[in-house]
Structures are given as C-alpha cells and as structure tokens.
C-alpha cells in the first residue's frame, strides 16, 4: 500500500498555502490594516485591536476599548504544465484545485488602567481547502485536502513606560482536517491482480496550547521597533483512516491456494494517530514616521520550518498481513527554515483617509527535490494596496488588495511529475469600533 502514504500525512501537512499570502503552511490573513502595507510594520505599529496578533505589546498604545474584525477573501489559480503519470496512469490536469476561500478574524482590547491592557482574539494561523478534480492524473499522490486551525488568544500587555511595553498571550488551538487520495489496485503487490483505484480517506483533530510574546519600543519620537514571537504548537491528531474500493490482494478475493485462507481485505476503517509540531516564528519590524503624514515600514519574519523534516502516521487494527506496508506510514519532507522580507508605507491624506502600499518576498520551505502535490509552493512575490477610512473618531473601515505570484516549481513524486505555477488575488475587509 506504499502509494497511499501521501494521503496519510494527516491534516496538518495538507495546509498547502498556495492560496494564501504566507508560505509553507501558514496564513497571513489576520488584519486588513496590516495587509495594505504587506504586513511590513505588523510588529512595530498598533493601528487597532488586531495588534493583539501582530504584537500583543501594541495593545498598550490603544487609548480606548475597541473591537476589530473582518474577513479575507482569496481567489487562487494554478497552472500545471508538462504533467506525466509515472505509473502510466491517464487523467486530467485542470489545476483549479483551490476553491474561493474566506478567512475570518476578530479581536477585542480594553485598557484596565494606565499600565495594563487586556484582550482576546480569534484567528486562523494555518488552514486550507484544496480539491483536485476526479480523475486527476496526480491522484495517487493526493486528491483532496481540507484543514482549518482556529486559535483563541486571551492576552495581557504591560507598559513599563510610555516608550516600552510587553505583551503575552497563551493560545488555544484546534486543528481539524480531512484528506483523500487514490491508490492503484494494479500496483499493489500480490498474487491476485487488482483493477481500478481504491480510495483512502483520513479525518483527524486535536487541541493544543501555545503562546505569543511581544516587545514594543519607541526608540525616539519618529522610530518604533517591535519584536513578536509565536511559539511552536505540538499536536497529537487522532482520527480514522478509511479504505474503500480496494480489490485484488487488498479486497474481496476468490479462493486461491496461494492466498492464506480467511485473509481479509483492507477495506474498512482504522484508528489513526499522528504527532506533528507546527513551527515557531519570529517577526520583527521598524516603523519610521518620515513626516507627519508618511510612515515607512520594514519587516522580516523567520519561521522554523525545519521542524517538518518528516511525518509518520500510525494505523491500528490492521491485519498482520498488511502491517508491514500500512500499519506505519512515513514520508520525508525535508523542509528548511525560511525568511520573509516586507517593505511598506502609509500616507495620511487627511484626518479621515489613509492609503497604504507594500511589497513582500516570501521564500518557500521546500524545493524542486522535495515539493509535493499537496504543498506545491515556491518562492513568491506579493504586491499590496490598501486604504483606511474613519468617518468618525469611533469607527474605522480598512480594505486591502493583494496580488501574489509564485515562481514555477517542479513536483517529482512516486507516481507523478509536473510543473506548478501559482497565483492569487486577495481582498481583506475590516471594521474597528472604539468605545
């Protein structure tokens, strides 16, 4: 059953973010006001309550209680070129495997006194849905991946002075996922040949705890520096692996003297377990008020993707005849740590309107030697525009548009080879109300 291992990587690794504005497994859609400048000043500014994610120390800069929330909409496309079924399988290569996606976020922050602020946020740090068409040529390496990670973060910030503040928040994270893939029955070793494809599905979920730390410093009247640390999160997913449509050696078989009497087929449902760690990241940025109207931002993010060197899934209840190939399934990812760099700015046209623009370069944790059809990401360039409108002192509406373009990346797996080129359009909307 060696061709099913890509399916059984569990929910976490299927968070292929070809349709999001961060690389690897991460999402970047937690704030429309930050998105307008390509998240360049996320750790060094505090425009609204979404600073709870960007830098929790920034809550100390908020003068009143406020609630801020919004939605990000992602429309992605993938161009698949030069496909080849290495097992001789035929199939289509439409490439439109990413449906239109909506990502919500929301935050509330309030001052407790002159030193302390408290808040709570709900956002999605990781997530995806990708769904290749039935009959896709690369179906033996992955067919459908649906994942969401939802985080709740209660947070406190403390201002030592009017120049230095810190923030801390534990995170409660829930991951849910479902994966599917096909397996060629004819390719399964055994005395009875199979025909057609079997289907393998896995579902799993878990809760895990992490934390976020932040430091914000007003270096002088014009320059702010911020540092944010998002901790690693250890998951132990538990769920079910289901096999259907298996025949030949793996399914219902006729009497045959070469096959042990009573050998069952592999069709059925099995308990599945997977331990995986989502990596920590460090985000640092500076914001410089060049004039009373113009603010310039520079930021960089380091992510420890090297934690994802490989994945191992354990299936229990498997008949001993298949235990060697199905009870434990593993795959190497060999991801590497990455850096992302962003530049951006905001210009205050008047008291009601601010406009923003930015550019980010986000490197991929994988490469041509290890890229998979579930995570076909490459180095990407992101261009953003945004605006904020404050019709009153209590209300601000923010919007941002982003265009993402990736370099062409090669996939060369056990049963499929092709070139992938991803692009995406993103729209983020956010409303902030101050009490």
Short mmCIF file of C-alpha atoms in Angstrom, two decimals:
data_model
loop_
_atom_site.label_atom_id
_atom_site.label_comp_id
_atom_site.label_asym_id
_atom_site.label_seq_id
_atom_site.Cartn_x
_atom_site.Cartn_y
_atom_site.Cartn_z
CA UNK A 1 0.00 0.00 0.00
CA UNK A 2 3.01 2.24 -0.42
CA UNK A 3 1.18 4.66 -2.75
CA UNK A 4 -1.21 5.79 -0.02
CA UNK A 5 1.39 7.45 2.16
CA UNK A 6 0.79 10.95 0.80
CA UNK A 7 -2.81 10.67 1.90
CA UNK A 8 -1.97 9.71 5.44
CA UNK A 9 0.16 12.72 6.27
CA UNK A 10 -2.81 13.96 8.30
CA UNK A 11 -4.47 17.32 8.46
CA UNK A 12 -1.51 19.43 9.41
CA UNK A 13 0.74 18.87 6.41
CA UNK A 14 -2.12 19.33 3.98
CA UNK A 15 -2.29 23.02 4.80
CA UNK A 16 -0.85 23.87 1.42
CA UNK A 17 -0.97 27.61 1.29
CA UNK A 18 -0.77 28.23 -2.43
CA UNK A 19 -3.93 30.29 -1.99
CA UNK A 20 -2.78 32.36 0.99
CA UNK A 21 -0.39 35.24 1.44
CA UNK A 22 2.13 33.36 3.60
CA UNK A 23 4.30 30.43 2.57
CA UNK A 24 4.61 26.87 3.82
CA UNK A 25 1.57 26.03 5.94
CA UNK A 26 0.98 29.50 7.37
CA UNK A 27 -1.80 32.01 6.86
CA UNK A 28 -1.18 35.75 6.93
CA UNK A 29 -4.79 36.89 6.85
CA UNK A 30 -5.31 38.27 10.37
CA UNK A 31 -5.62 42.01 9.70
CA UNK A 32 -6.74 44.17 6.76
CA UNK A 33 -4.96 47.26 8.10
CA UNK A 34 -1.64 45.37 8.16
CA UNK A 35 -2.29 43.70 4.81
CA UNK A 36 -2.33 47.05 2.97
CA UNK A 37 1.40 47.52 3.63
CA UNK A 38 2.25 43.81 3.07
CA UNK A 39 2.44 43.27 6.85
CA UNK A 40 5.73 45.19 6.85
CA UNK A 41 5.04 47.04 10.13
CA UNK A 42 2.99 44.34 11.84
CA UNK A 43 5.29 44.09 14.88
CA UNK A 44 6.06 47.81 15.26
CA UNK A 45 2.66 49.50 14.89
CA UNK A 46 -0.67 49.39 16.68
CA UNK A 47 -3.36 50.77 14.40
CA UNK A 48 -6.20 48.83 16.06
CA UNK A 49 -7.05 45.78 18.16
CA UNK A 50 -5.57 43.41 15.56
CA UNK A 51 -2.20 44.29 17.11
CA UNK A 52 -3.10 41.51 19.55
CA UNK A 53 -1.85 39.11 16.86
CA UNK A 54 0.79 41.29 15.21
CA UNK A 55 2.42 42.33 18.51
CA UNK A 56 0.47 41.98 21.78
CA UNK A 57 2.66 44.68 23.36
CA UNK A 58 0.99 47.14 20.98
CA UNK A 59 -2.24 46.90 22.96
CA UNK A 60 -0.66 49.40 25.37
CA UNK A 61 -0.83 52.02 22.60
CA UNK A 62 -4.64 51.83 22.37
CA UNK A 63 -6.37 54.61 24.30
CA UNK A 64 -9.90 53.18 24.43
CA UNK A 65 -11.64 49.84 24.37
CA UNK A 66 -12.17 48.68 20.81
CA UNK A 67 -13.42 45.76 18.81
CA UNK A 68 -11.98 44.93 15.41
CA UNK A 69 -12.89 42.18 12.98
CA UNK A 70 -13.11 41.30 9.34
CA UNK A 71 -12.83 38.83 6.50
CA UNK A 72 -10.18 37.94 3.95
CA UNK A 73 -11.20 36.56 0.56
CA UNK A 74 -8.74 34.54 -1.55
CA UNK A 75 -9.17 33.67 -5.24
CA UNK A 76 -6.30 31.45 -6.42
CA UNK A 77 -5.32 29.70 -9.62
CA UNK A 78 -2.71 27.11 -10.55
CA UNK A 79 -1.20 26.38 -13.94
CA UNK A 80 0.00 22.75 -14.28
CA UNK A 81 2.44 22.15 -17.11
CA UNK A 82 4.22 19.13 -18.58
CA UNK A 83 2.39 16.52 -16.48
CA UNK A 84 3.45 12.90 -16.54
CA UNK A 85 1.90 9.87 -14.82
CA UNK A 86 4.95 7.84 -13.84
CA UNK A 87 2.85 4.68 -13.36
CA UNK A 88 1.30 5.14 -16.78
CA UNK A 89 -1.96 6.46 -15.36
CA UNK A 90 -4.04 8.79 -17.50
CA UNK A 91 -6.00 11.75 -16.20
CA UNK A 92 -6.79 15.44 -16.39
CA UNK A 93 -4.71 18.40 -15.14
CA UNK A 94 -7.18 21.27 -14.79
CA UNK A 95 -5.23 22.95 -11.97
CA UNK A 96 -8.21 24.74 -10.42
CA UNK A 97 -7.96 22.78 -7.15
CA UNK A 98 -8.34 25.75 -4.79
CA UNK A 99 -11.92 26.95 -4.26
CA UNK A 100 -12.74 30.53 -3.38
CA UNK A 101 -11.77 30.88 0.28
CA UNK A 102 -12.97 33.12 3.14
CA UNK A 103 -10.92 33.60 6.32
CA UNK A 104 -12.46 35.43 9.33
CA UNK A 105 -10.70 37.17 12.25
CA UNK A 106 -11.76 39.23 15.27
CA UNK A 107 -10.28 40.98 18.33
CA UNK A 108 -11.31 42.91 21.44
CA UNK A 109 -8.94 45.03 23.57
CA UNK A 110 -9.64 47.24 26.57
CA UNK A 111 -7.48 49.29 28.97
CA UNK A 112 -7.53 48.06 32.58
CA UNK A 113 -5.59 51.04 33.92
CA UNK A 114 -2.72 53.24 32.78
CA UNK A 115 -0.31 50.27 32.67
CA UNK A 116 -2.35 47.19 31.83
CA UNK A 117 -4.46 46.24 28.81
CA UNK A 118 -6.41 43.03 28.26
CA UNK A 119 -7.78 41.49 25.09
CA UNK A 120 -8.91 38.38 23.30
CA UNK A 121 -8.56 37.38 19.67
CA UNK A 122 -9.86 34.67 17.36
CA UNK A 123 -7.99 34.00 14.13
CA UNK A 124 -6.70 31.27 11.78
CA UNK A 125 -2.90 30.80 11.74
CA UNK A 126 -2.99 27.75 9.43
CA UNK A 127 -5.58 26.37 7.02
CA UNK A 128 -6.53 25.29 3.51
CA UNK A 129 -9.00 23.56 1.28
CA UNK A 130 -7.68 22.13 -1.98
CA UNK A 131 -9.66 19.73 -4.12
CA UNK A 132 -8.33 18.30 -7.37
CA UNK A 133 -10.89 17.09 -9.90
CA UNK A 134 -11.98 13.44 -10.03
CA UNK A 135 -9.73 11.59 -12.43
CA UNK A 136 -6.80 13.95 -11.88
CA UNK A 137 -3.59 12.42 -13.14
CA UNK A 138 -1.73 13.01 -9.87
CA UNK A 139 -4.46 11.46 -7.71
CA UNK A 140 -2.15 8.78 -6.30
CA UNK A 141 -0.10 11.45 -4.51
CA UNK A 142 -3.06 13.49 -3.24
CA UNK A 143 -6.62 14.33 -4.16
CA UNK A 144 -8.37 16.44 -1.53
CA UNK A 145 -7.00 18.34 1.49
CA UNK A 146 -9.27 20.26 3.84
CA UNK A 147 -7.80 21.75 7.00
CA UNK A 148 -8.54 24.52 9.44
CA UNK A 149 -6.73 25.67 12.56
CA UNK A 150 -8.64 28.08 14.78
CA UNK A 151 -6.86 29.93 17.59
CA UNK A 152 -8.27 31.72 20.62
CA UNK A 153 -5.76 34.03 22.33
CA UNK A 154 -6.51 35.82 25.64
CA UNK A 155 -3.80 38.45 26.09
CA UNK A 156 -2.34 40.97 28.55
CA UNK A 157 0.03 43.85 27.89
CA UNK A 158 2.02 45.97 30.34
CA UNK A 159 3.59 49.39 29.72
CA UNK A 160 6.77 49.91 31.75
CA UNK A 161 6.97 53.49 30.45
CA UNK A 162 5.38 55.42 27.62
CA UNK A 163 8.20 54.07 25.44
CA UNK A 164 8.49 50.37 26.37
CA UNK A 165 5.73 47.78 26.63
CA UNK A 166 5.43 43.99 26.59
CA UNK A 167 2.61 41.57 25.85
CA UNK A 168 1.84 37.92 26.45
CA UNK A 169 -0.98 35.60 25.46
CA UNK A 170 -1.49 31.84 25.67
CA UNK A 171 -3.06 30.31 22.56
CA UNK A 172 -5.64 27.53 22.47
CA UNK A 173 -5.51 25.92 19.04
CA UNK A 174 -7.86 23.40 17.42
CA UNK A 175 -6.95 21.62 14.22
CA UNK A 176 -9.47 19.74 12.05
CA UNK A 177 -8.66 18.07 8.80
CA UNK A 178 -9.75 15.63 6.13
CA UNK A 179 -7.62 14.14 3.34
CA UNK A 180 -8.20 11.76 0.47
CA UNK A 181 -6.22 10.12 -2.29
CA UNK A 182 -6.48 7.22 -4.75
CA UNK A 183 -4.41 4.05 -4.77
CA UNK A 184 -3.85 1.96 -7.93
CA UNK A 185 -5.04 -1.55 -7.14
CA UNK A 186 -2.99 -2.97 -10.01
CA UNK A 187 0.23 -1.64 -8.46
CA UNK A 188 -0.28 -3.42 -5.14
CA UNK A 189 1.97 -6.50 -4.84
CA UNK A 190 0.22 -9.85 -4.53
CA UNK A 191 -0.76 -12.99 -6.40
CA UNK A 192 -4.19 -11.66 -7.34
CA UNK A 193 -4.06 -8.61 -9.66
CA UNK A 194 -6.36 -5.70 -8.92
CA UNK A 195 -8.06 -3.21 -11.16
CA UNK A 196 -9.20 0.39 -10.90
CA UNK A 197 -8.43 2.67 -7.95
CA UNK A 198 -9.02 2.35 -4.25
CA UNK A 199 -9.70 5.46 -2.17
CA UNK A 200 -8.10 6.30 1.16
CA UNK A 201 -9.63 8.95 3.42
CA UNK A 202 -8.40 10.26 6.74
CA UNK A 203 -10.00 12.58 9.28
CA UNK A 204 -8.44 13.84 12.49
CA UNK A 205 -8.47 16.62 15.08
CA UNK A 206 -6.71 17.79 18.22
CA UNK A 207 -6.39 20.66 20.71
CA UNK A 208 -3.01 22.16 21.60
CA UNK A 209 -1.66 25.07 23.63
CA UNK A 210 1.00 27.58 22.63
CA UNK A 211 1.76 31.24 23.36
CA UNK A 212 2.66 34.61 21.84
CA UNK A 213 5.14 37.15 23.24
CA UNK A 214 5.70 40.75 22.15
CA UNK A 215 8.00 43.71 22.83
CA UNK A 216 7.42 47.24 21.50
CA UNK A 217 9.90 50.10 21.92
CA UNK A 218 9.58 53.75 20.93
CA UNK A 219 13.24 54.36 20.05
CA UNK A 220 12.55 58.07 19.60
CA UNK A 221 9.66 60.28 18.55
CA UNK A 222 9.75 59.02 14.98
CA UNK A 223 11.03 55.44 15.18
CA UNK A 224 9.32 52.36 16.67
CA UNK A 225 10.75 48.85 16.87
CA UNK A 226 8.82 45.70 17.64
CA UNK A 227 9.52 42.01 18.15
CA UNK A 228 6.92 39.20 18.22
CA UNK A 229 7.41 35.51 18.98
CA UNK A 230 4.78 32.91 18.10
CA UNK A 231 5.61 29.64 19.82
CA UNK A 232 5.64 26.16 18.32
CA UNK A 233 2.49 24.07 18.79
CA UNK A 234 2.62 20.32 19.38
CA UNK A 235 -0.35 18.34 18.04
CA UNK A 236 -1.29 14.68 18.52
CA UNK A 237 -4.03 14.14 15.98
CA UNK A 238 -6.43 11.24 16.43
CA UNK A 239 -8.93 10.16 13.81
CA UNK A 240 -9.91 7.49 11.34
CA UNK A 241 -8.36 6.11 8.18
CA UNK A 242 -10.91 4.60 5.79
CA UNK A 243 -10.13 2.42 2.78
CA UNK A 244 -12.75 1.69 0.11
CA UNK A 245 -12.75 0.22 -3.37
CA UNK A 246 -9.68 -1.97 -2.79
CA UNK A 247 -9.68 -5.24 -4.75
CA UNK A 248 -7.26 -7.93 -5.77
CA UNK A 249 -4.86 -8.73 -2.93
CA UNK A 250 -6.36 -5.97 -0.82
CA UNK A 251 -10.06 -6.64 -1.22
CA UNK A 252 -12.60 -9.43 -1.54
CA UNK A 253 -10.81 -12.24 -3.35
CA UNK A 254 -11.84 -15.60 -4.81
CA UNK A 255 -10.45 -18.87 -3.39
CA UNK A 256 -6.82 -19.25 -4.35
CA UNK A 257 -4.31 -21.78 -2.99
CA UNK A 258 -1.61 -19.10 -3.00
CA UNK A 259 -3.53 -16.90 -0.52
CA UNK A 260 -3.94 -17.84 3.16
CA UNK A 261 -7.46 -19.00 3.97
CA UNK A 262 -9.56 -16.28 5.56
CA UNK A 263 -7.24 -13.39 4.66
CA UNK A 264 -9.45 -10.29 4.87
CA UNK A 265 -9.35 -7.35 2.51
CA UNK A 266 -8.03 -3.97 3.52
CA UNK A 267 -11.35 -2.19 3.03
CA UNK A 268 -12.58 -0.77 6.33
CA UNK A 269 -11.92 1.84 8.99
CA UNK A 270 -8.84 2.09 11.20
CA UNK A 271 -7.76 4.26 14.11
CA UNK A 272 -5.07 6.74 13.04
CA UNK A 273 -2.61 8.81 15.08
CA UNK A 274 -0.07 11.44 14.12
CA UNK A 275 2.27 13.63 16.16
CA UNK A 276 3.29 16.85 14.45
CA UNK A 277 4.72 20.22 15.51
CA UNK A 278 3.76 23.50 13.89
CA UNK A 279 6.86 25.71 13.94
CA UNK A 280 7.65 28.83 15.90
CA UNK A 281 8.23 32.15 14.16
CA UNK A 282 9.88 35.47 14.98
CA UNK A 283 8.55 38.68 13.45
CA UNK A 284 10.44 41.96 13.80
CA UNK A 285 9.84 45.33 12.15
CA UNK A 286 10.53 49.05 12.36
CA UNK A 287 8.13 51.91 11.62
CA UNK A 288 9.56 55.32 10.80
CA UNK A 289 7.42 58.47 10.66
CA UNK A 290 9.28 60.29 7.90
CA UNK A 291 6.82 63.21 8.03
CA UNK A 292 3.62 63.98 9.87
CA UNK A 293 1.77 62.20 7.06
CA UNK A 294 4.14 59.49 5.81
CA UNK A 295 5.11 56.34 7.74
CA UNK A 296 7.56 53.81 6.31
CA UNK A 297 7.74 50.17 7.46
CA UNK A 298 10.32 47.44 7.12
CA UNK A 299 9.79 43.95 8.50
CA UNK A 300 11.14 40.43 8.39
CA UNK A 301 9.84 37.07 9.60
CA UNK A 302 11.82 33.92 10.38
CA UNK A 303 9.95 30.60 10.55
CA UNK A 304 11.45 27.34 11.77
CA UNK A 305 10.04 25.09 9.07
CA UNK A 306 12.90 22.62 9.62
CA UNK A 307 10.72 21.07 12.33
CA UNK A 308 8.83 19.44 9.46
CA UNK A 309 11.53 17.06 8.30
CA UNK A 310 9.15 14.13 8.05
CA UNK A 311 5.77 12.74 9.01
CA UNK A 312 4.77 9.37 10.46
CA UNK A 313 1.20 8.08 10.71
CA UNK A 314 0.27 5.04 12.80
CA UNK A 315 -2.80 3.00 11.88
CA UNK A 316 -4.07 0.45 14.42
CA UNK A 317 -6.30 -2.56 13.86
CA UNK A 318 -4.57 -3.52 10.62
CA UNK A 319 -4.43 -7.23 9.76
CA UNK A 320 -0.87 -8.61 10.21
CA UNK A 321 -0.77 -9.50 6.50
CA UNK A 322 -0.73 -5.77 5.68
CA UNK A 323 1.00 -4.41 8.77
CA UNK A 324 4.36 -4.08 7.09
CA UNK A 325 3.11 -1.61 4.48
CA UNK A 326 0.11 0.02 6.15
CA UNK A 327 0.37 -0.01 9.97
CA UNK A 328 3.08 2.70 9.94
CA UNK A 329 3.41 5.05 7.01
CA UNK A 330 6.06 7.75 6.80
CA UNK A 331 7.24 10.37 4.35
CA UNK A 332 10.16 12.76 4.27
CA UNK A 333 9.50 16.48 3.75
CA UNK A 334 12.98 17.89 4.43
CA UNK A 335 11.72 21.44 4.85
CA UNK A 336 14.12 24.26 5.67
CA UNK A 337 13.85 27.41 7.77
CA UNK A 338 12.75 30.50 5.85
CA UNK A 339 12.97 34.28 5.90
CA UNK A 340 10.35 36.66 4.54
CA UNK A 341 11.04 40.37 3.98
CA UNK A 342 8.45 43.13 3.55
CA UNK A 343 8.54 46.86 2.73
CA UNK A 344 5.54 49.14 3.04
CA UNK A 345 4.21 52.57 3.82
CA UNK A 346 1.14 54.54 4.83
CA UNK A 347 0.24 58.11 3.84
CA UNK A 348 -2.35 60.12 5.79
CA UNK A 349 -4.21 62.09 3.16
CA UNK A 350 -6.38 63.87 5.73
CA UNK A 351 -7.89 63.04 9.15
CA UNK A 352 -10.37 60.67 7.53
CA UNK A 353 -8.30 58.83 4.92
CA UNK A 354 -5.03 56.87 4.92
CA UNK A 355 -3.63 54.97 1.94
CA UNK A 356 -1.12 52.10 2.07
CA UNK A 357 1.12 50.09 -0.24
CA UNK A 358 3.66 47.32 0.19
CA UNK A 359 5.77 44.53 -1.24
CA UNK A 360 6.87 41.24 0.31
CA UNK A 361 9.25 38.48 -0.74
CA UNK A 362 8.33 35.18 0.91
CA UNK A 363 10.59 32.18 0.42
CA UNK A 364 9.34 28.60 0.22
CA UNK A 365 10.44 25.98 2.77
CA UNK A 366 10.58 23.33 0.05
CA UNK A 367 12.30 22.97 -3.32
CA UNK A 368 12.21 21.03 -6.58
CA UNK A 369 13.68 17.94 -4.95
CA UNK A 370 11.04 17.65 -2.21
CA UNK A 371 7.95 19.58 -3.36
CA UNK A 372 4.64 17.63 -3.20
CA UNK A 373 1.29 17.97 -4.96
CA UNK A 374 -0.34 18.74 -1.59
CA UNK A 375 2.10 21.59 -0.93
CA UNK A 376 3.22 22.79 -4.37
CA UNK A 377 4.51 26.16 -3.13
CA UNK A 378 7.50 28.13 -4.39
CA UNK A 379 9.17 31.46 -3.66
CA UNK A 380 6.60 34.22 -4.05
CA UNK A 381 6.29 37.97 -4.60
CA UNK A 382 3.35 39.83 -3.05
CA UNK A 383 2.17 43.32 -4.03
CA UNK A 384 -0.43 45.12 -1.91
CA UNK A 385 -2.57 48.27 -1.85
CA UNK A 386 -4.84 49.41 0.96
CA UNK A 387 -6.83 52.24 2.48
CA UNK A 388 -8.46 53.18 5.75
CA UNK A 389 -11.46 55.48 6.22
CA UNK A 390 -12.51 56.97 9.56
CA UNK A 391 -15.89 58.71 9.11
CA UNK A 392 -15.92 59.36 12.88
CA UNK A 393 -13.41 59.14 15.71
CA UNK A 394 -15.12 55.93 16.84
CA UNK A 395 -15.20 54.00 13.56
CA UNK A 396 -12.54 52.95 11.04
CA UNK A 397 -13.05 50.83 7.94
CA UNK A 398 -9.99 49.22 6.30
CA UNK A 399 -9.59 47.43 2.99
CA UNK A 400 -6.59 45.86 1.27
CA UNK A 401 -5.92 44.18 -2.05
CA UNK A 402 -3.00 41.79 -2.68
CA UNK A 403 -1.65 40.07 -5.76
CA UNK A 404 0.59 37.04 -5.29
CA UNK A 405 2.79 35.48 -7.96
CA UNK A 406 4.94 32.41 -7.40
CA UNK A 407 7.92 31.11 -9.31
CA UNK A 408 7.41 27.93 -11.27
CA UNK A 409 8.10 24.87 -9.13
CA UNK A 410 8.64 21.24 -10.10
CA UNK A 411 6.93 18.28 -8.45
CA UNK A 412 8.55 14.87 -8.91
CA UNK A 413 6.93 12.20 -6.73
CA UNK A 414 6.50 8.46 -6.80
CA UNK A 415 3.72 8.44 -9.38
CA UNK A 416 3.52 11.95 -10.82
CA UNK A 417 5.72 14.67 -12.28
CA UNK A 418 4.69 18.19 -13.33
CA UNK A 419 5.44 21.90 -13.09
CA UNK A 420 3.21 24.10 -10.91
CA UNK A 421 2.84 27.88 -11.09
CA UNK A 422 0.53 29.52 -8.55
CA UNK A 423 -1.00 32.99 -8.36
CA UNK A 424 -3.73 34.55 -6.23
CA UNK A 425 -5.80 37.66 -5.66
CA UNK A 426 -6.71 38.61 -2.09
CA UNK A 427 -9.17 41.12 -0.64
CA UNK A 428 -9.30 41.92 3.09
CA UNK A 429 -12.01 43.99 4.81
CA UNK A 430 -12.00 45.11 8.44
CA UNK A 431 -14.09 47.30 10.74
CA UNK A 432 -12.89 48.79 14.05
CA UNK A 433 -15.20 50.41 16.60
CA UNK A 434 -13.93 52.27 19.66
CA UNK A 435 -16.00 52.62 22.82
#
